Amino acid sequence: MLVVMRNDASAEDVRGVVTAVEARGLKAHPIPGAQRTAIGITGNKGALEAPIFESLPGVLEVIPVSHAYKLVSREVKLEDSVVMIGDVPVGGRRLAVVAGPCAVESLEQTLIVATAVKAAGAHLLRGGAFKPRTSPYSFQGLGEEGLRILAEARDRTGLPVVTEAVDVEGMELVEEYADAVQIGARNMQNFSLLKRAGRSKKPVILKRGMSATLEEFLMSAEYILSEGNYQVVLCERGVRTFSDFSRNTLDLAVVPAVKQISHLPILVDPSHGTGRREKVAPLSRAAAAVGADGLMIEVHHDPNRALSDGPQSITPEMFEGLVKELRQIAPVLGRIL
Ligand code: PEP
Ligand code: MN
């Protein structure tokens, strides 16, 4: 259920509704909008009695929310959300470019790549310190040492850092260093991790599970918002299909589908989405064209020797060329880069 406040409602009126909601053992989520504040109510088992809230001062109307996902839905918040990662806005008119290696391998490697992507125009640095690998024998990441390296790269380049937390136990450490916490495809339905991310003060980039439907994807985001963290960015990274020419099938159609239902920003990751270096630039251009709010791209200065995801990592030179193309495309789409 959604309580929509009048546009002249005072902060005290909003507090009054929150108190009334909480007094019933429910959770209130005030969502300020351009015109008026709405207050989402969660935690109710069945339908709530609208008249209880309709009579409170400052309330315009009370509307039932028809979808299972509520807080992520445009029914609750009409305007697009802009999530700040450090000083970088994700969502809105600007296309955000997240770039960096799949995994942090060493200080030298991270600084080379970070400096190069920064010079080419990236806004955010990515790099995994904790890697969810298919094989237990593959490189698992440098752990805390990797986080320290990312922090140093941030100090040197000014780029805010995005890095993955793979489990609840590791969340606190990642939060200490990261400007945004990534939740990976394999963890999209790790509900305890989602709830923990919902209690984090840091923005979260939630990647789509490799077999997740749109509804499952949005419900996972709903877990994070329902715990009080509204700073969520979605990321399409390809789903598994019968296609045998790429690692995954990048589902670009999900971008307009998300935009229709949800106010959350969505990035596209063409690196995991294709698994092949030569396909990253074409799919990046396509992602911008379908309305993605930005891109997440794996870059490595020596991709054939990368410790993870080398085949899909592009070189700094390729990245520079791609950003140049995106700069030309963005204005045509009414966006800036
Ligand atoms: C990654 O970003 O390196 C990663 C592991 O991505 P995904 O969770 O989408 O596979
Ligand atoms: Mn990777």
Short mmCIF file of C-alpha atoms and ligand atoms in Angstrom, two decimals:
data_model
loop_
_atom_site.label_atom_id
_atom_site.label_comp_id
_atom_site.label_asym_id
_atom_site.label_seq_id
_atom_site.Cartn_x
_atom_site.Cartn_y
_atom_site.Cartn_z
CA MET A 1 0.00 0.00 0.00
CA LEU A 2 1.12 3.51 -0.80
CA VAL A 3 0.19 6.66 1.09
CA VAL A 4 0.49 9.65 -1.23
CA MET A 5 0.95 12.95 0.60
CA ARG A 6 -0.48 16.28 -0.64
CA ASN A 7 2.13 18.55 -2.18
CA ASP A 8 1.70 21.02 0.69
CA ALA A 9 2.08 18.34 3.38
CA SER A 10 4.61 19.25 6.07
CA ALA A 11 7.48 17.14 7.38
CA GLU A 12 5.40 16.73 10.53
CA ASP A 13 2.51 15.29 8.48
CA VAL A 14 4.91 12.75 6.97
CA ARG A 15 6.19 11.85 10.45
CA GLY A 16 2.58 11.43 11.60
CA VAL A 17 1.93 8.84 8.89
CA VAL A 18 5.20 7.03 9.64
CA THR A 19 4.26 6.84 13.32
CA ALA A 20 0.80 5.52 12.49
CA VAL A 21 2.29 2.87 10.21
CA GLU A 22 4.88 1.80 12.79
CA ALA A 23 2.28 1.71 15.54
CA ARG A 24 0.67 -1.13 13.58
CA GLY A 25 3.93 -3.08 13.55
CA LEU A 26 4.53 -2.28 9.87
CA LYS A 27 7.43 -0.65 8.09
CA ALA A 28 7.16 2.84 6.54
CA HIS A 29 9.33 3.92 3.61
CA PRO A 30 9.04 7.65 2.91
CA ILE A 31 9.97 8.30 -0.74
CA PRO A 32 10.38 12.00 -1.55
CA GLY A 33 9.38 12.88 -5.13
CA ALA A 34 9.60 16.03 -7.24
CA GLN A 35 5.97 17.00 -6.51
CA ARG A 36 5.13 15.18 -3.31
CA THR A 37 6.26 12.53 -0.86
CA ALA A 38 4.85 9.03 -0.98
CA ILE A 39 5.13 6.55 1.87
CA GLY A 40 5.36 2.90 0.99
CA ILE A 41 4.05 0.43 3.57
CA THR A 42 5.50 -3.07 3.79
CA GLY A 43 5.18 -5.89 6.25
CA ASN A 44 1.41 -6.30 6.06
CA LYS A 45 0.16 -9.86 5.51
CA GLY A 46 -3.09 -8.95 3.77
CA ALA A 47 -4.89 -5.82 2.59
CA LEU A 48 -4.70 -2.83 4.91
CA GLU A 49 -7.63 -0.60 5.76
CA ALA A 50 -7.12 2.52 3.68
CA PRO A 51 -9.42 4.80 5.77
CA ILE A 52 -7.07 4.57 8.77
CA PHE A 53 -4.42 6.47 6.84
CA GLU A 54 -6.69 8.55 4.60
CA SER A 55 -7.90 10.59 7.55
CA LEU A 56 -4.41 11.62 8.72
CA PRO A 57 -3.28 15.23 8.14
CA GLY A 58 -1.54 15.88 4.82
CA VAL A 59 -2.66 12.64 3.14
CA LEU A 60 -3.93 12.97 -0.44
CA GLU A 61 -4.82 9.37 -1.16
CA VAL A 62 -4.06 5.78 -0.26
CA ILE A 63 -3.58 3.38 -3.13
CA PRO A 64 -3.04 -0.36 -3.15
CA VAL A 65 0.12 -1.43 -4.97
CA SER A 66 -0.79 -4.18 -7.36
CA HIS A 67 2.61 -5.76 -8.04
CA ALA A 68 4.51 -8.07 -5.76
CA TYR A 69 7.44 -5.66 -6.00
CA LYS A 70 6.53 -2.42 -4.35
CA LEU A 71 9.43 -0.17 -3.40
CA VAL A 72 11.25 -0.75 -6.71
CA SER A 73 8.10 0.00 -8.66
CA ARG A 74 7.15 3.15 -10.54
CA GLU A 75 3.77 2.93 -8.85
CA VAL A 76 5.55 3.99 -5.68
CA LYS A 77 8.01 6.43 -7.25
CA LEU A 78 7.33 7.86 -10.69
CA GLU A 79 10.61 9.65 -11.32
CA ASP A 80 13.84 7.86 -12.25
CA SER A 81 16.12 7.32 -9.27
CA VAL A 82 19.64 8.67 -9.34
CA VAL A 83 22.08 6.71 -7.15
CA MET A 84 25.25 8.48 -6.06
CA ILE A 85 28.37 6.30 -6.03
CA GLY A 86 30.95 8.53 -4.38
CA ASP A 87 30.44 11.76 -6.34
CA VAL A 88 29.25 9.99 -9.49
CA PRO A 89 25.52 9.98 -10.30
CA VAL A 90 24.16 6.75 -11.80
CA GLY A 91 20.79 7.25 -13.48
CA GLY A 92 19.39 10.43 -14.95
CA ARG A 93 20.79 11.93 -18.15
CA ARG A 94 24.42 11.02 -17.71
CA LEU A 95 25.73 7.65 -18.90
CA ALA A 96 27.94 6.13 -16.22
CA VAL A 97 30.92 4.05 -17.27
CA VAL A 98 32.33 1.52 -14.79
CA ALA A 99 35.59 -0.03 -15.98
CA GLY A 100 38.47 -2.06 -14.62
CA PRO A 101 39.81 -5.57 -14.36
CA CYS A 102 37.69 -8.58 -13.51
CA ALA A 103 39.97 -9.25 -10.56
CA VAL A 104 42.50 -7.19 -8.65
CA GLU A 105 45.73 -9.12 -9.29
CA SER A 106 48.42 -6.76 -8.01
CA LEU A 107 48.97 -3.10 -7.18
CA GLU A 108 50.86 -2.61 -10.43
CA GLN A 109 48.15 -4.19 -12.60
CA THR A 110 45.36 -2.27 -10.89
CA LEU A 111 47.14 1.09 -11.16
CA ILE A 112 47.97 0.56 -14.84
CA VAL A 113 44.36 -0.25 -15.68
CA ALA A 114 42.83 2.37 -13.36
CA THR A 115 45.01 5.15 -14.74
CA ALA A 116 44.25 4.13 -18.32
CA VAL A 117 40.48 3.89 -17.90
CA LYS A 118 40.41 7.18 -16.00
CA ALA A 119 42.33 8.89 -18.84
CA ALA A 120 39.90 7.41 -21.37
CA GLY A 121 36.88 8.78 -19.49
CA ALA A 122 35.63 6.09 -17.08
CA HIS A 123 33.71 7.41 -14.06
CA LEU A 124 34.03 4.44 -11.70
CA LEU A 125 36.67 1.75 -11.15
CA ARG A 126 35.65 -1.90 -10.86
CA GLY A 127 37.74 -4.85 -9.69
CA GLY A 128 37.05 -7.96 -7.66
CA ALA A 129 38.98 -8.65 -4.47
CA PHE A 130 36.70 -11.58 -3.62
CA LYS A 131 35.92 -13.61 -6.73
CA PRO A 132 33.05 -16.10 -7.04
CA ARG A 133 34.73 -18.67 -9.31
CA THR A 134 33.16 -21.75 -10.85
CA SER A 135 36.18 -23.84 -9.87
CA PRO A 136 37.66 -23.87 -6.36
CA TYR A 137 41.09 -24.17 -7.99
CA SER A 138 40.76 -20.90 -9.93
CA PHE A 139 42.15 -17.61 -8.57
CA GLN A 140 39.82 -16.55 -5.75
CA GLY A 141 40.98 -12.96 -5.43
CA LEU A 142 43.43 -11.19 -3.11
CA GLY A 143 40.87 -10.57 -0.36
CA GLU A 144 41.58 -7.64 1.96
CA GLU A 145 44.87 -6.97 0.20
CA GLY A 146 42.84 -6.47 -2.99
CA LEU A 147 40.57 -3.99 -1.21
CA ARG A 148 43.61 -2.01 -0.02
CA ILE A 149 44.89 -1.92 -3.60
CA LEU A 150 41.55 -0.60 -4.82
CA ALA A 151 41.61 2.11 -2.15
CA GLU A 152 45.06 3.14 -3.31
CA ALA A 153 43.89 3.23 -6.94
CA ARG A 154 41.00 5.45 -5.84
CA ASP A 155 43.40 7.80 -4.06
CA ARG A 156 45.61 8.04 -7.12
CA THR A 157 42.89 8.43 -9.77
CA GLY A 158 39.93 9.90 -7.90
CA LEU A 159 37.70 7.13 -9.27
CA PRO A 160 35.17 5.74 -6.78
CA VAL A 161 35.43 1.97 -6.44
CA VAL A 162 32.91 -0.81 -7.10
CA THR A 163 33.78 -4.26 -5.72
CA GLU A 164 31.95 -7.46 -4.92
CA ALA A 165 30.94 -8.94 -1.58
CA VAL A 166 30.45 -12.69 -1.95
CA ASP A 167 29.01 -13.49 1.46
CA VAL A 168 27.45 -11.97 4.58
CA GLU A 169 30.65 -12.47 6.60
CA GLY A 170 32.68 -10.45 4.10
CA MET A 171 30.23 -7.60 3.77
CA GLU A 172 31.57 -5.42 6.60
CA LEU A 173 35.10 -5.48 5.24
CA VAL A 174 33.99 -4.70 1.68
CA GLU A 175 31.82 -1.82 2.92
CA GLU A 176 34.82 -0.29 4.66
CA TYR A 177 36.70 0.10 1.39
CA ALA A 178 34.09 0.20 -1.38
CA ASP A 179 32.08 3.15 -2.68
CA ALA A 180 29.52 0.65 -4.01
CA VAL A 181 29.10 -3.02 -3.16
CA GLN A 182 28.47 -5.41 -6.03
CA ILE A 183 26.29 -8.46 -5.56
CA GLY A 184 27.11 -10.93 -8.29
CA ALA A 185 24.91 -13.03 -10.55
CA ARG A 186 25.52 -16.17 -8.50
CA ASN A 187 24.35 -14.40 -5.37
CA MET A 188 21.28 -12.66 -6.78
CA GLN A 189 19.04 -14.89 -4.70
CA ASN A 190 21.30 -15.15 -1.66
CA PHE A 191 18.58 -13.68 0.50
CA SER A 192 20.65 -13.27 3.65
CA LEU A 193 23.26 -11.32 1.64
CA LEU A 194 20.51 -9.19 0.07
CA LYS A 195 19.07 -8.39 3.50
CA ARG A 196 22.50 -7.53 4.82
CA ALA A 197 23.08 -5.26 1.79
CA GLY A 198 19.75 -3.65 2.63
CA ARG A 199 21.18 -2.59 5.98
CA SER A 200 24.33 -1.18 4.39
CA LYS A 201 25.01 2.53 4.07
CA LYS A 202 26.73 1.93 0.73
CA PRO A 203 25.02 1.79 -2.67
CA VAL A 204 24.57 -1.68 -4.14
CA ILE A 205 25.01 -2.85 -7.72
CA LEU A 206 22.85 -5.94 -8.12
CA LYS A 207 23.65 -8.17 -11.06
CA ARG A 208 20.99 -10.30 -12.67
CA GLY A 209 21.20 -14.01 -11.98
CA MET A 210 22.06 -16.07 -15.02
CA SER A 211 18.65 -17.69 -15.12
CA ALA A 212 16.62 -15.02 -13.35
CA THR A 213 13.35 -13.75 -14.76
CA LEU A 214 12.63 -10.03 -14.68
CA GLU A 215 10.28 -10.58 -11.75
CA GLU A 216 12.93 -12.49 -9.76
CA PHE A 217 15.50 -9.78 -10.55
CA LEU A 218 13.22 -7.03 -9.28
CA MET A 219 12.18 -9.03 -6.22
CA SER A 220 15.85 -9.40 -5.28
CA ALA A 221 16.23 -5.62 -5.50
CA GLU A 222 13.06 -5.33 -3.42
CA TYR A 223 14.79 -7.30 -0.63
CA ILE A 224 17.48 -4.61 -0.44
CA LEU A 225 15.06 -1.67 -0.50
CA SER A 226 12.73 -3.31 2.00
CA GLU A 227 15.53 -3.24 4.58
CA GLY A 228 15.94 0.51 4.07
CA ASN A 229 18.70 0.85 1.47
CA TYR A 230 17.20 2.62 -1.55
CA GLN A 231 20.52 3.11 -3.32
CA VAL A 232 20.29 0.18 -5.70
CA VAL A 233 21.57 -0.02 -9.27
CA LEU A 234 20.57 -3.01 -11.40
CA CYS A 235 22.94 -4.62 -13.87
CA GLU A 236 22.05 -6.87 -16.81
CA ARG A 237 24.96 -9.25 -17.45
CA GLY A 238 23.53 -11.87 -19.76
CA VAL A 239 21.48 -14.99 -19.17
CA ARG A 240 22.08 -18.58 -20.12
CA THR A 241 20.50 -19.80 -23.34
CA PHE A 242 21.17 -22.39 -26.07
CA SER A 243 23.27 -19.85 -27.94
CA ASP A 244 26.67 -21.42 -28.56
CA PHE A 245 28.65 -18.47 -29.85
CA SER A 246 28.81 -16.42 -26.68
CA ARG A 247 29.28 -17.08 -22.95
CA ASN A 248 25.82 -15.71 -22.16
CA THR A 249 23.05 -14.02 -24.10
CA LEU A 250 22.93 -10.33 -23.27
CA ASP A 251 19.25 -9.64 -22.75
CA LEU A 252 19.06 -6.03 -23.86
CA ALA A 253 15.28 -6.21 -24.05
CA VAL A 254 15.24 -6.28 -20.27
CA VAL A 255 16.41 -2.66 -20.17
CA PRO A 256 13.20 -1.05 -21.50
CA ALA A 257 11.21 -3.67 -19.56
CA VAL A 258 12.88 -2.59 -16.30
CA LYS A 259 12.44 1.09 -17.18
CA GLN A 260 8.72 0.60 -17.64
CA ILE A 261 8.19 -1.05 -14.27
CA SER A 262 10.91 0.38 -12.06
CA HIS A 263 12.50 3.71 -11.18
CA LEU A 264 15.89 2.08 -10.47
CA PRO A 265 18.84 2.76 -12.79
CA ILE A 266 20.16 -0.15 -14.83
CA LEU A 267 23.65 -0.77 -16.18
CA VAL A 268 24.62 -3.28 -18.85
CA ASP A 269 27.71 -5.49 -18.59
CA PRO A 270 28.61 -6.62 -22.13
CA SER A 271 31.80 -8.34 -20.89
CA HIS A 272 30.06 -11.15 -18.99
CA GLY A 273 27.13 -10.75 -21.38
CA THR A 274 29.17 -11.98 -24.33
CA GLY A 275 32.35 -13.47 -22.90
CA ARG A 276 34.22 -12.35 -26.02
CA ARG A 277 36.43 -9.30 -26.33
CA GLU A 278 35.41 -8.41 -29.89
CA LYS A 279 31.73 -8.32 -28.98
CA VAL A 280 32.07 -5.84 -26.11
CA ALA A 281 32.08 -2.63 -28.17
CA PRO A 282 29.12 -3.50 -30.45
CA LEU A 283 26.98 -4.60 -27.49
CA SER A 284 28.00 -1.50 -25.53
CA ARG A 285 26.72 0.70 -28.36
CA ALA A 286 23.51 -1.31 -28.44
CA ALA A 287 23.10 -1.03 -24.66
CA ALA A 288 23.32 2.75 -24.84
CA ALA A 289 20.76 2.72 -27.65
CA VAL A 290 18.19 0.70 -25.68
CA GLY A 291 18.36 3.13 -22.78
CA ALA A 292 20.85 1.67 -20.31
CA ASP A 293 22.03 4.17 -17.69
CA GLY A 294 25.60 3.06 -18.11
CA LEU A 295 28.01 0.24 -18.76
CA MET A 296 30.23 -2.04 -16.73
CA ILE A 297 33.24 -3.16 -18.73
CA GLU A 298 36.21 -5.41 -17.96
CA VAL A 299 39.54 -3.93 -19.04
CA HIS A 300 42.99 -5.49 -18.68
CA HIS A 301 46.34 -4.22 -19.98
CA ASP A 302 47.49 -7.75 -20.74
CA PRO A 303 44.23 -9.69 -21.14
CA ASN A 304 45.80 -12.91 -22.37
CA ARG A 305 47.59 -13.17 -19.05
CA ALA A 306 44.67 -12.08 -16.87
CA LEU A 307 43.98 -14.31 -13.86
CA SER A 308 40.27 -14.20 -14.57
CA ASP A 309 38.00 -13.43 -17.53
CA GLY A 310 40.84 -12.62 -19.93
CA PRO A 311 38.92 -13.64 -23.08
CA GLN A 312 36.25 -11.01 -22.43
CA SER A 313 38.56 -8.25 -21.18
CA ILE A 314 39.31 -5.45 -23.61
CA THR A 315 42.59 -3.54 -23.72
CA PRO A 316 42.88 0.07 -22.57
CA GLU A 317 43.23 1.09 -26.24
CA MET A 318 40.00 -0.68 -27.19
CA PHE A 319 38.33 0.95 -24.19
CA GLU A 320 39.47 4.38 -25.26
CA GLY A 321 38.04 3.81 -28.75
CA LEU A 322 34.75 2.64 -27.28
CA VAL A 323 34.37 5.69 -25.02
CA LYS A 324 34.98 7.92 -28.06
CA GLU A 325 32.17 6.17 -29.92
CA LEU A 326 29.86 6.43 -26.92
CA ARG A 327 30.59 10.16 -26.71
CA GLN A 328 29.26 10.49 -30.26
CA ILE A 329 26.24 8.29 -29.66
CA ALA A 330 25.15 9.81 -26.33
CA PRO A 331 23.85 13.19 -27.63
CA VAL A 332 21.71 11.45 -30.27
CA LEU A 333 20.00 9.62 -27.40
CA GLY A 334 19.54 12.79 -25.39
CA ARG A 335 22.25 11.79 -22.93
CA ILE A 336 25.65 13.03 -21.92
CA LEU A 337 28.80 11.11 -21.24
C1 PEP B 1 32.19 -9.85 -12.21
O1 PEP B 1 31.65 -8.73 -12.35
O2 PEP B 1 33.42 -10.02 -12.35
C2 PEP B 1 31.33 -11.03 -12.00
C3 PEP B 1 31.77 -12.09 -11.33
O3 PEP B 1 30.14 -10.88 -12.58
P1 PEP B 1 28.84 -11.83 -12.56
O4 PEP B 1 28.44 -11.91 -11.12
O5 PEP B 1 27.86 -11.06 -13.40
O6 PEP B 1 29.23 -13.14 -13.16
MN MN B 2 34.57 -11.10 -14.42
#
